[in-house]
Each structure stands twice: as C-alpha cells, then as structure tokens.
Short mmCIF file of C-alpha atoms in Angstrom, two decimals:
data_model
loop_
_atom_site.label_atom_id
_atom_site.label_comp_id
_atom_site.label_asym_id
_atom_site.label_seq_id
_atom_site.Cartn_x
_atom_site.Cartn_y
_atom_site.Cartn_z
CA MET A 1 0.00 0.00 0.00
CA ARG A 2 1.23 3.51 -0.84
CA VAL A 3 0.61 5.50 2.36
CA PHE A 4 0.67 9.27 2.69
CA VAL A 5 1.62 10.31 6.24
CA THR A 6 1.40 13.82 7.65
CA GLY A 7 3.62 14.44 10.67
CA ALA A 8 5.83 11.62 9.44
CA SER A 9 9.02 13.07 10.92
CA GLY A 10 7.46 13.89 14.29
CA HIS A 11 7.28 11.93 17.52
CA VAL A 12 4.83 9.16 16.57
CA GLY A 13 5.59 9.50 12.88
CA SER A 14 9.26 8.67 13.36
CA ALA A 15 8.19 5.32 14.82
CA LEU A 16 5.36 4.79 12.35
CA VAL A 17 7.45 5.14 9.20
CA PRO A 18 9.71 2.13 9.96
CA GLU A 19 6.65 0.21 11.20
CA LEU A 20 4.93 0.71 7.85
CA LEU A 21 8.04 -0.01 5.81
CA ALA A 22 8.71 -3.22 7.72
CA ALA A 23 5.17 -4.35 6.90
CA GLY A 24 5.83 -3.88 3.18
CA HIS A 25 4.09 -0.54 2.65
CA GLN A 26 5.50 2.41 0.73
CA VAL A 27 5.55 5.67 2.70
CA VAL A 28 5.24 9.20 1.38
CA GLY A 29 5.81 11.71 4.18
CA LEU A 30 4.75 15.33 4.29
CA ALA A 31 7.74 17.59 4.98
CA ARG A 32 7.61 21.33 5.55
CA SER A 33 11.38 21.78 6.08
CA ASP A 34 14.68 20.52 4.72
CA LYS A 35 15.38 18.91 8.09
CA SER A 36 12.14 16.92 7.98
CA ALA A 37 12.76 15.93 4.38
CA ALA A 38 16.25 14.67 5.21
CA ALA A 39 14.93 12.63 8.14
CA LEU A 40 12.28 11.01 5.97
CA THR A 41 14.76 10.19 3.23
CA ALA A 42 17.13 8.65 5.78
CA ALA A 43 14.28 6.52 7.12
CA GLY A 44 13.50 5.17 3.65
CA ALA A 45 10.37 7.20 2.93
CA GLN A 46 9.57 9.35 -0.09
CA VAL A 47 9.18 13.08 0.52
CA HIS A 48 6.20 15.26 -0.35
CA ARG A 49 6.92 18.92 0.36
CA GLY A 50 4.16 21.04 1.89
CA ASP A 51 2.38 21.79 5.15
CA LEU A 52 -1.11 21.74 6.65
CA ASP A 53 -1.97 25.11 5.14
CA ASP A 54 -1.10 23.97 1.60
CA LEU A 55 -4.43 22.34 0.88
CA GLY A 56 -3.66 21.74 -2.79
CA SER A 57 -0.56 19.80 -1.82
CA LEU A 58 -2.54 17.69 0.64
CA THR A 59 -5.15 16.94 -2.02
CA ALA A 60 -2.57 15.82 -4.56
CA ALA A 61 -0.73 13.56 -2.11
CA ALA A 62 -3.90 11.97 -0.75
CA ALA A 63 -5.34 11.36 -4.20
CA ALA A 64 -2.16 9.56 -5.27
CA ALA A 65 -2.11 7.33 -2.17
CA ASP A 66 -3.78 4.06 -1.28
CA GLY A 67 -4.33 5.29 2.26
CA VAL A 68 -3.61 8.27 4.52
CA ILE A 69 -2.50 8.59 8.13
CA HIS A 70 -2.85 12.11 9.54
CA LEU A 71 -0.59 12.78 12.52
CA ALA A 72 0.40 16.41 12.02
CA PHE A 73 -0.90 19.16 14.29
CA LYS A 74 0.33 22.70 14.77
CA HIS A 75 1.83 22.13 18.20
CA ASP A 76 4.02 25.20 17.83
CA ALA A 77 0.93 27.40 17.51
CA MET A 78 -0.75 25.58 20.40
CA PHE A 79 2.21 26.08 22.75
CA ALA A 80 2.38 29.72 21.67
CA GLY A 81 -1.17 30.18 22.93
CA ASP A 82 -2.98 30.05 19.59
CA PHE A 83 -4.84 26.79 20.13
CA ASP A 84 -7.87 27.93 18.12
CA SER A 85 -5.89 28.43 14.91
CA ALA A 86 -4.20 25.04 15.33
CA VAL A 87 -7.59 23.35 15.76
CA ALA A 88 -9.00 25.17 12.73
CA ALA A 89 -6.03 24.16 10.56
CA ASP A 90 -6.44 20.53 11.61
CA LEU A 91 -10.12 20.52 10.68
CA ARG A 92 -9.42 22.12 7.29
CA ALA A 93 -6.75 19.50 6.59
CA ILE A 94 -9.14 16.67 7.49
CA ASP A 95 -11.88 18.11 5.27
CA THR A 96 -9.35 18.36 2.43
CA LEU A 97 -8.12 14.79 2.87
CA GLY A 98 -11.72 13.59 3.05
CA ASP A 99 -12.62 15.33 -0.22
CA ALA A 100 -9.63 13.71 -1.91
CA LEU A 101 -10.56 10.20 -0.73
CA ALA A 102 -14.36 10.36 -0.97
CA GLY A 103 -15.93 7.40 -2.72
CA THR A 104 -12.69 5.40 -2.96
CA GLY A 105 -13.07 3.06 0.01
CA LYS A 106 -9.49 3.91 0.97
CA PRO A 107 -8.45 4.21 4.64
CA LEU A 108 -7.95 7.50 6.45
CA VAL A 109 -6.58 7.28 10.00
CA THR A 110 -6.40 10.42 12.12
CA THR A 111 -5.56 11.42 15.67
CA SER A 112 -7.53 12.57 18.70
CA GLY A 113 -7.01 12.31 22.46
CA THR A 114 -8.53 10.51 25.44
CA MET A 115 -8.07 13.64 27.56
CA LEU A 116 -10.79 15.38 25.55
CA LEU A 117 -13.29 13.06 27.24
CA ALA A 118 -12.09 14.09 30.69
CA PHE A 119 -12.27 17.77 29.78
CA ALA A 120 -15.83 17.20 28.59
CA GLY A 121 -16.80 15.96 32.05
CA LEU A 122 -16.81 12.18 31.56
CA ARG A 123 -16.56 10.67 35.05
CA ASP A 124 -16.22 6.97 34.27
CA ALA A 125 -13.37 5.15 32.54
CA ALA A 126 -13.42 6.29 28.91
CA THR A 127 -14.15 3.73 26.22
CA GLU A 128 -14.22 3.79 22.44
CA ALA A 129 -18.02 4.05 22.60
CA ASP A 130 -17.94 7.43 24.33
CA VAL A 131 -18.87 10.24 21.96
CA ILE A 132 -19.01 13.99 22.52
CA ASP A 133 -21.21 16.16 20.34
CA ALA A 134 -18.86 19.07 19.72
CA GLY A 135 -15.79 20.95 20.89
CA PRO A 136 -12.21 21.81 19.95
CA ARG A 137 -10.57 18.80 18.23
CA ILE A 138 -13.76 16.83 18.95
CA ASP A 139 -15.28 18.38 15.83
CA ALA A 140 -12.40 16.95 13.82
CA GLU A 141 -12.85 13.51 15.38
CA ASN A 142 -16.56 13.51 14.57
CA ALA A 143 -15.88 14.71 11.03
CA VAL A 144 -13.55 11.78 10.43
CA VAL A 145 -16.06 9.25 11.71
CA ALA A 146 -18.72 10.82 9.48
CA LEU A 147 -16.49 10.30 6.44
CA ALA A 148 -17.52 6.63 6.56
CA GLU A 149 -20.78 7.80 4.95
CA ARG A 150 -18.78 9.22 2.03
CA GLY A 151 -17.12 5.95 1.09
CA ILE A 152 -13.95 6.26 3.16
CA ARG A 153 -12.70 3.63 5.61
CA SER A 154 -12.11 6.25 8.28
CA SER A 155 -10.87 5.76 11.82
CA VAL A 156 -9.63 7.88 14.70
CA VAL A 157 -6.92 6.88 17.17
CA ARG A 158 -7.39 8.55 20.55
CA LEU A 159 -3.99 8.87 22.17
CA PRO A 160 -3.47 9.29 25.93
CA PRO A 161 -1.74 12.35 27.42
CA SER A 162 1.53 10.44 27.67
CA VAL A 163 2.91 8.77 24.55
CA HIS A 164 6.29 7.87 25.97
CA SER A 165 9.67 6.60 24.73
CA THR A 166 13.12 7.89 23.83
CA LEU A 167 11.39 9.66 20.92
CA ASP A 168 9.31 11.85 23.23
CA ARG A 169 11.12 15.19 23.37
CA ASN A 170 8.34 17.74 23.66
CA GLY A 171 5.37 15.95 25.22
CA PHE A 172 3.73 16.32 28.61
CA ILE A 173 6.26 14.17 30.49
CA PRO A 174 9.24 16.30 29.39
CA ALA A 175 7.15 19.35 30.33
CA LEU A 176 6.50 17.99 33.84
CA ILE A 177 10.20 17.26 34.27
CA SER A 178 11.08 20.77 33.14
CA ILE A 179 8.57 22.25 35.59
CA ALA A 180 10.01 20.16 38.44
CA ARG A 181 13.53 21.30 37.64
CA SER A 182 12.56 24.97 37.42
CA THR A 183 10.48 24.99 40.64
CA GLY A 184 12.70 22.68 42.71
CA VAL A 185 9.84 20.31 43.58
CA ALA A 186 7.92 17.49 41.92
CA ALA A 187 4.31 18.37 42.62
CA TYR A 188 0.87 16.86 42.37
CA VAL A 189 -2.47 18.48 43.19
CA GLY A 190 -4.41 17.49 46.29
CA ASP A 191 -4.10 13.78 46.99
CA GLY A 192 -2.80 13.10 43.46
CA VAL A 193 -5.16 10.23 42.78
CA ASN A 194 -6.31 11.55 39.42
CA ARG A 195 -5.24 9.11 36.71
CA TRP A 196 -3.41 9.39 33.40
CA PRO A 197 -3.48 6.70 30.73
CA ALA A 198 -0.30 6.17 28.70
CA VAL A 199 1.14 4.23 25.78
CA HIS A 200 4.61 3.55 24.45
CA THR A 201 5.37 5.19 21.10
CA LEU A 202 6.20 1.88 19.42
CA ASP A 203 2.90 0.35 20.53
CA ALA A 204 1.05 3.42 19.26
CA ALA A 205 2.79 3.16 15.89
CA ARG A 206 1.73 -0.44 15.52
CA LEU A 207 -1.88 0.52 16.26
CA TYR A 208 -1.87 3.12 13.49
CA ARG A 209 -0.62 0.48 11.06
CA LEU A 210 -3.31 -1.98 12.12
CA ALA A 211 -5.97 0.71 11.78
CA LEU A 212 -4.73 1.53 8.28
CA GLU A 213 -4.86 -2.12 7.29
CA SER A 214 -8.12 -3.27 8.83
CA ALA A 215 -10.09 -0.85 11.02
CA PRO A 216 -13.77 -0.75 10.03
CA ALA A 217 -15.14 2.49 8.62
CA GLY A 218 -16.16 4.97 11.28
CA SER A 219 -14.05 3.43 14.07
CA ARG A 220 -12.95 5.15 17.24
CA LEU A 221 -9.85 3.45 18.65
CA HIS A 222 -7.98 3.84 21.94
CA GLY A 223 -4.20 3.69 21.85
CA VAL A 224 -3.94 2.96 25.57
CA GLY A 225 -1.40 0.71 27.29
CA ASP A 226 -1.52 1.85 30.93
CA GLU A 227 -5.21 2.49 31.58
CA GLY A 228 -4.77 4.84 34.53
CA ILE A 229 -1.63 5.70 36.49
CA LEU A 230 -2.03 7.87 39.58
CA PHE A 231 -0.61 11.30 38.84
CA ARG A 232 1.07 11.10 42.23
CA GLU A 233 3.00 8.02 41.09
CA ILE A 234 4.20 9.84 37.97
CA THR A 235 5.31 12.74 40.17
CA GLU A 236 7.08 10.40 42.59
CA ALA A 237 9.02 8.77 39.75
CA ILE A 238 10.11 12.20 38.51
CA GLY A 239 11.06 13.39 41.98
CA ASP A 240 13.02 10.24 42.71
CA ARG A 241 15.04 10.52 39.51
CA LEU A 242 15.75 14.25 39.99
CA ASN A 243 16.36 13.88 43.74
CA LEU A 244 13.74 16.54 44.43
CA PRO A 245 11.09 16.65 47.16
CA VAL A 246 7.66 15.38 46.16
CA VAL A 247 4.92 17.68 47.43
CA SER A 248 1.19 18.15 47.29
CA ILE A 249 -0.09 21.58 46.30
CA PRO A 250 -3.65 22.88 46.61
CA ALA A 251 -5.82 23.27 43.54
CA THR A 252 -5.66 27.04 43.96
CA ARG A 253 -1.93 26.91 43.14
CA ALA A 254 -2.16 24.52 40.19
CA GLY A 255 -2.30 27.27 37.58
CA ALA A 256 0.71 29.11 38.95
CA HIS A 257 2.77 25.93 39.29
CA PHE A 258 1.88 23.99 36.15
CA GLY A 259 0.99 26.83 33.77
CA PHE A 260 -0.57 25.56 30.54
CA LEU A 261 -0.48 22.02 31.97
CA SER A 262 -2.66 22.80 35.00
CA GLY A 263 -5.80 21.32 33.45
CA HIS A 264 -3.99 18.13 32.52
CA ALA A 265 -2.31 17.88 35.92
CA THR A 266 -5.70 17.79 37.65
CA ALA A 267 -7.67 15.77 35.08
CA ASP A 268 -8.85 12.25 35.87
CA ASN A 269 -8.71 10.30 32.60
CA PRO A 270 -8.78 6.52 33.11
CA SER A 271 -9.28 4.98 29.68
CA SER A 272 -9.87 1.48 28.37
CA SER A 273 -8.60 -0.02 25.13
CA THR A 274 -10.39 -3.36 25.45
CA ARG A 275 -12.54 -2.88 22.35
CA THR A 276 -9.58 -1.77 20.27
CA ARG A 277 -7.54 -4.78 21.34
CA ASN A 278 -10.38 -7.16 20.52
CA LEU A 279 -11.18 -5.47 17.21
CA LEU A 280 -7.67 -5.30 15.77
CA GLY A 281 -5.71 -7.84 17.79
CA TRP A 282 -3.55 -5.05 19.14
CA LYS A 283 -1.59 -5.80 22.31
CA PRO A 284 0.86 -3.32 23.85
CA VAL A 285 4.16 -5.07 24.56
CA GLN A 286 6.54 -2.21 25.38
CA PRO A 287 7.36 -0.94 28.92
CA GLY A 288 4.74 1.06 30.77
CA LEU A 289 5.24 4.71 31.66
CA ILE A 290 6.65 4.23 35.18
CA ASP A 291 9.17 1.64 33.96
CA ASP A 292 10.10 3.95 31.11
CA LEU A 293 10.71 6.83 33.53
CA ARG A 294 12.97 4.60 35.59
CA GLN A 295 15.19 3.92 32.56
CA GLY A 296 16.51 7.47 32.77
CA HIS A 297 16.41 8.68 29.18
CA TYR A 298 13.82 11.35 29.99
CA PHE A 299 16.23 13.10 32.31
CA ALA A 300 18.90 14.03 29.78
CA ALA A 301 18.94 17.83 29.47
CA ALA A 302 18.07 17.73 25.77
CA ALA A 303 14.84 15.86 26.50
CA THR A 304 13.30 18.50 28.76
CA THR A 305 12.95 21.51 26.49
CA ILE A 306 9.42 22.73 25.84
CA ARG A 307 8.97 24.22 22.38
#
C-alpha cells in the first residue's frame, strides 16, 4: 500500500514510518522543512513537500495514495497560545483529505485524544463508545467518523496524554520534568489520585498500522497501554530521579505551578482499550510509563525543552 503520512518526521511519525516499511508498505511523508525531508529520506520514505496550510498539496498527495494517516498538528501554535488556529487548521486538513478520498473506500486514519473526554466531564473510565457532540478537536474527530458515509474507511486513534519513549522530546512528560527542575519540587495536586493513561510510542505506531490495514469504517480506537496511572505516582518517579522533594499543592496553586499544563495535571482520565484490542488484535508489549521513567532517558537535558 502507498501510504501518505502527515507528521511523518514527528514523535509518533518517526516510529510509524519504519513500522509501515517493515510491513511492506510504501511511505510518502509530508515535509515542511529541509530537516524533515532529510529525516524522511534517511528513514526510507519518499518526501512530499508542503504543510497543513497547503491544501492543494494535501489533495494531490492523498489522491495519489492508497491510504492516509494524519498525525500532524500545529503544536508550535498551540504552545504559543494560539490553540484555536491550530484546531481550525487541523479541521481544514481533514476536510481536504476527506474530499480527496471520498468514494474510494481507501483508509484515512487520524488522531484525537482521550483527555478530551475528561475535559468534557466524563466521570467513568473512557471507552471507544464514548462520543461527545462538539468541541475543539472533537469536531475533527466527529468529522472523520462521518467520512464513513462518504465511502472512506475512516478511523480515529485517541492517544493518551503520555505517549512515551526515547522519541518523546516535547510531550507532557518532558514538560513535567522541566517544571520540576525549574520549581525545585515534583508536585501533584491534592491527593494526586487523578489518573493518566499512557502508551509507548512503538505500541502506538503499531496501532496506526493496524488501523490503516483493517479498522472498520467509522471506528474510534484507543491507543492505551496503561489504563490509569495515579498522577502522584508519575510525580514520585520524577522526583526520585531528579532527587527533588515530592509535594502536594492545593488546587488554587495549580495554575501558577503547572501553567498551561494545569488542566492536565488535575484531570482524571482513566481509559480502556479493550474494544480496540479485541477489534484489531492489538496488544501493547513495550514498557509502561513508570518503567520507562525509571530507565533514565527522559532526564537528559536535551529531552526537557518545551517548544
């Protein structure tokens, strides 16, 4: 299968490209810079120059492919405080990819997040059957599922807040480590029993491949390995490795301490992947988040820069 991948040189993409190639697929990766293009070429992928705002380029690449995996998101805009424009660009890209694939029966796999369900007020463990009517990024998820009615084998992979591995340089775990270093404490809020799901990058990459190959049209999938780790346990692992005190802070101080991560640091987001595992035969086999933290690679200085 000739697969067009956006975000192919990013965190998950850099694991997905070799996963796809090893399975016998051809990969065409979207590259917006010379650095990204060089990384894709080195990995054995073909390069398609463009970005999420170049809708004509997206159309051409999708139309020439046998399937599309959409990983790219404007994280730079999001971290700069312009979340709305990043969300809007993502939805435009999905609409464009959908128009290019309509009526072909080809697969389109995109990305969402389990944390969106917690932010929407879901109190129970999240499952693939949970659906939210509308909201930032949720609109994109729902649009992808609806593409099944236009003759596309569409699916959405909901990723947990921590997709962890040596490839994770700018995710939430490096951000928490950076915050701990800058404040001199590893902190959790209240009793710290709110839960984060997690998945190893290599397990997530394999799920995207399986979704491309066989997910039914209109599927919502959960890329979850650890279903719910106490945030306090994550904090304790960080504090232990950095030799910093582990402290509880009140909710009133969460914003000042965690900044843009305050909502995530207090969210309770236990999530199940039972249906996904049964549907696609996916089984996470890589180390869990706490074991990964104990391996030490997250604590190299280069891995704790927030961009």
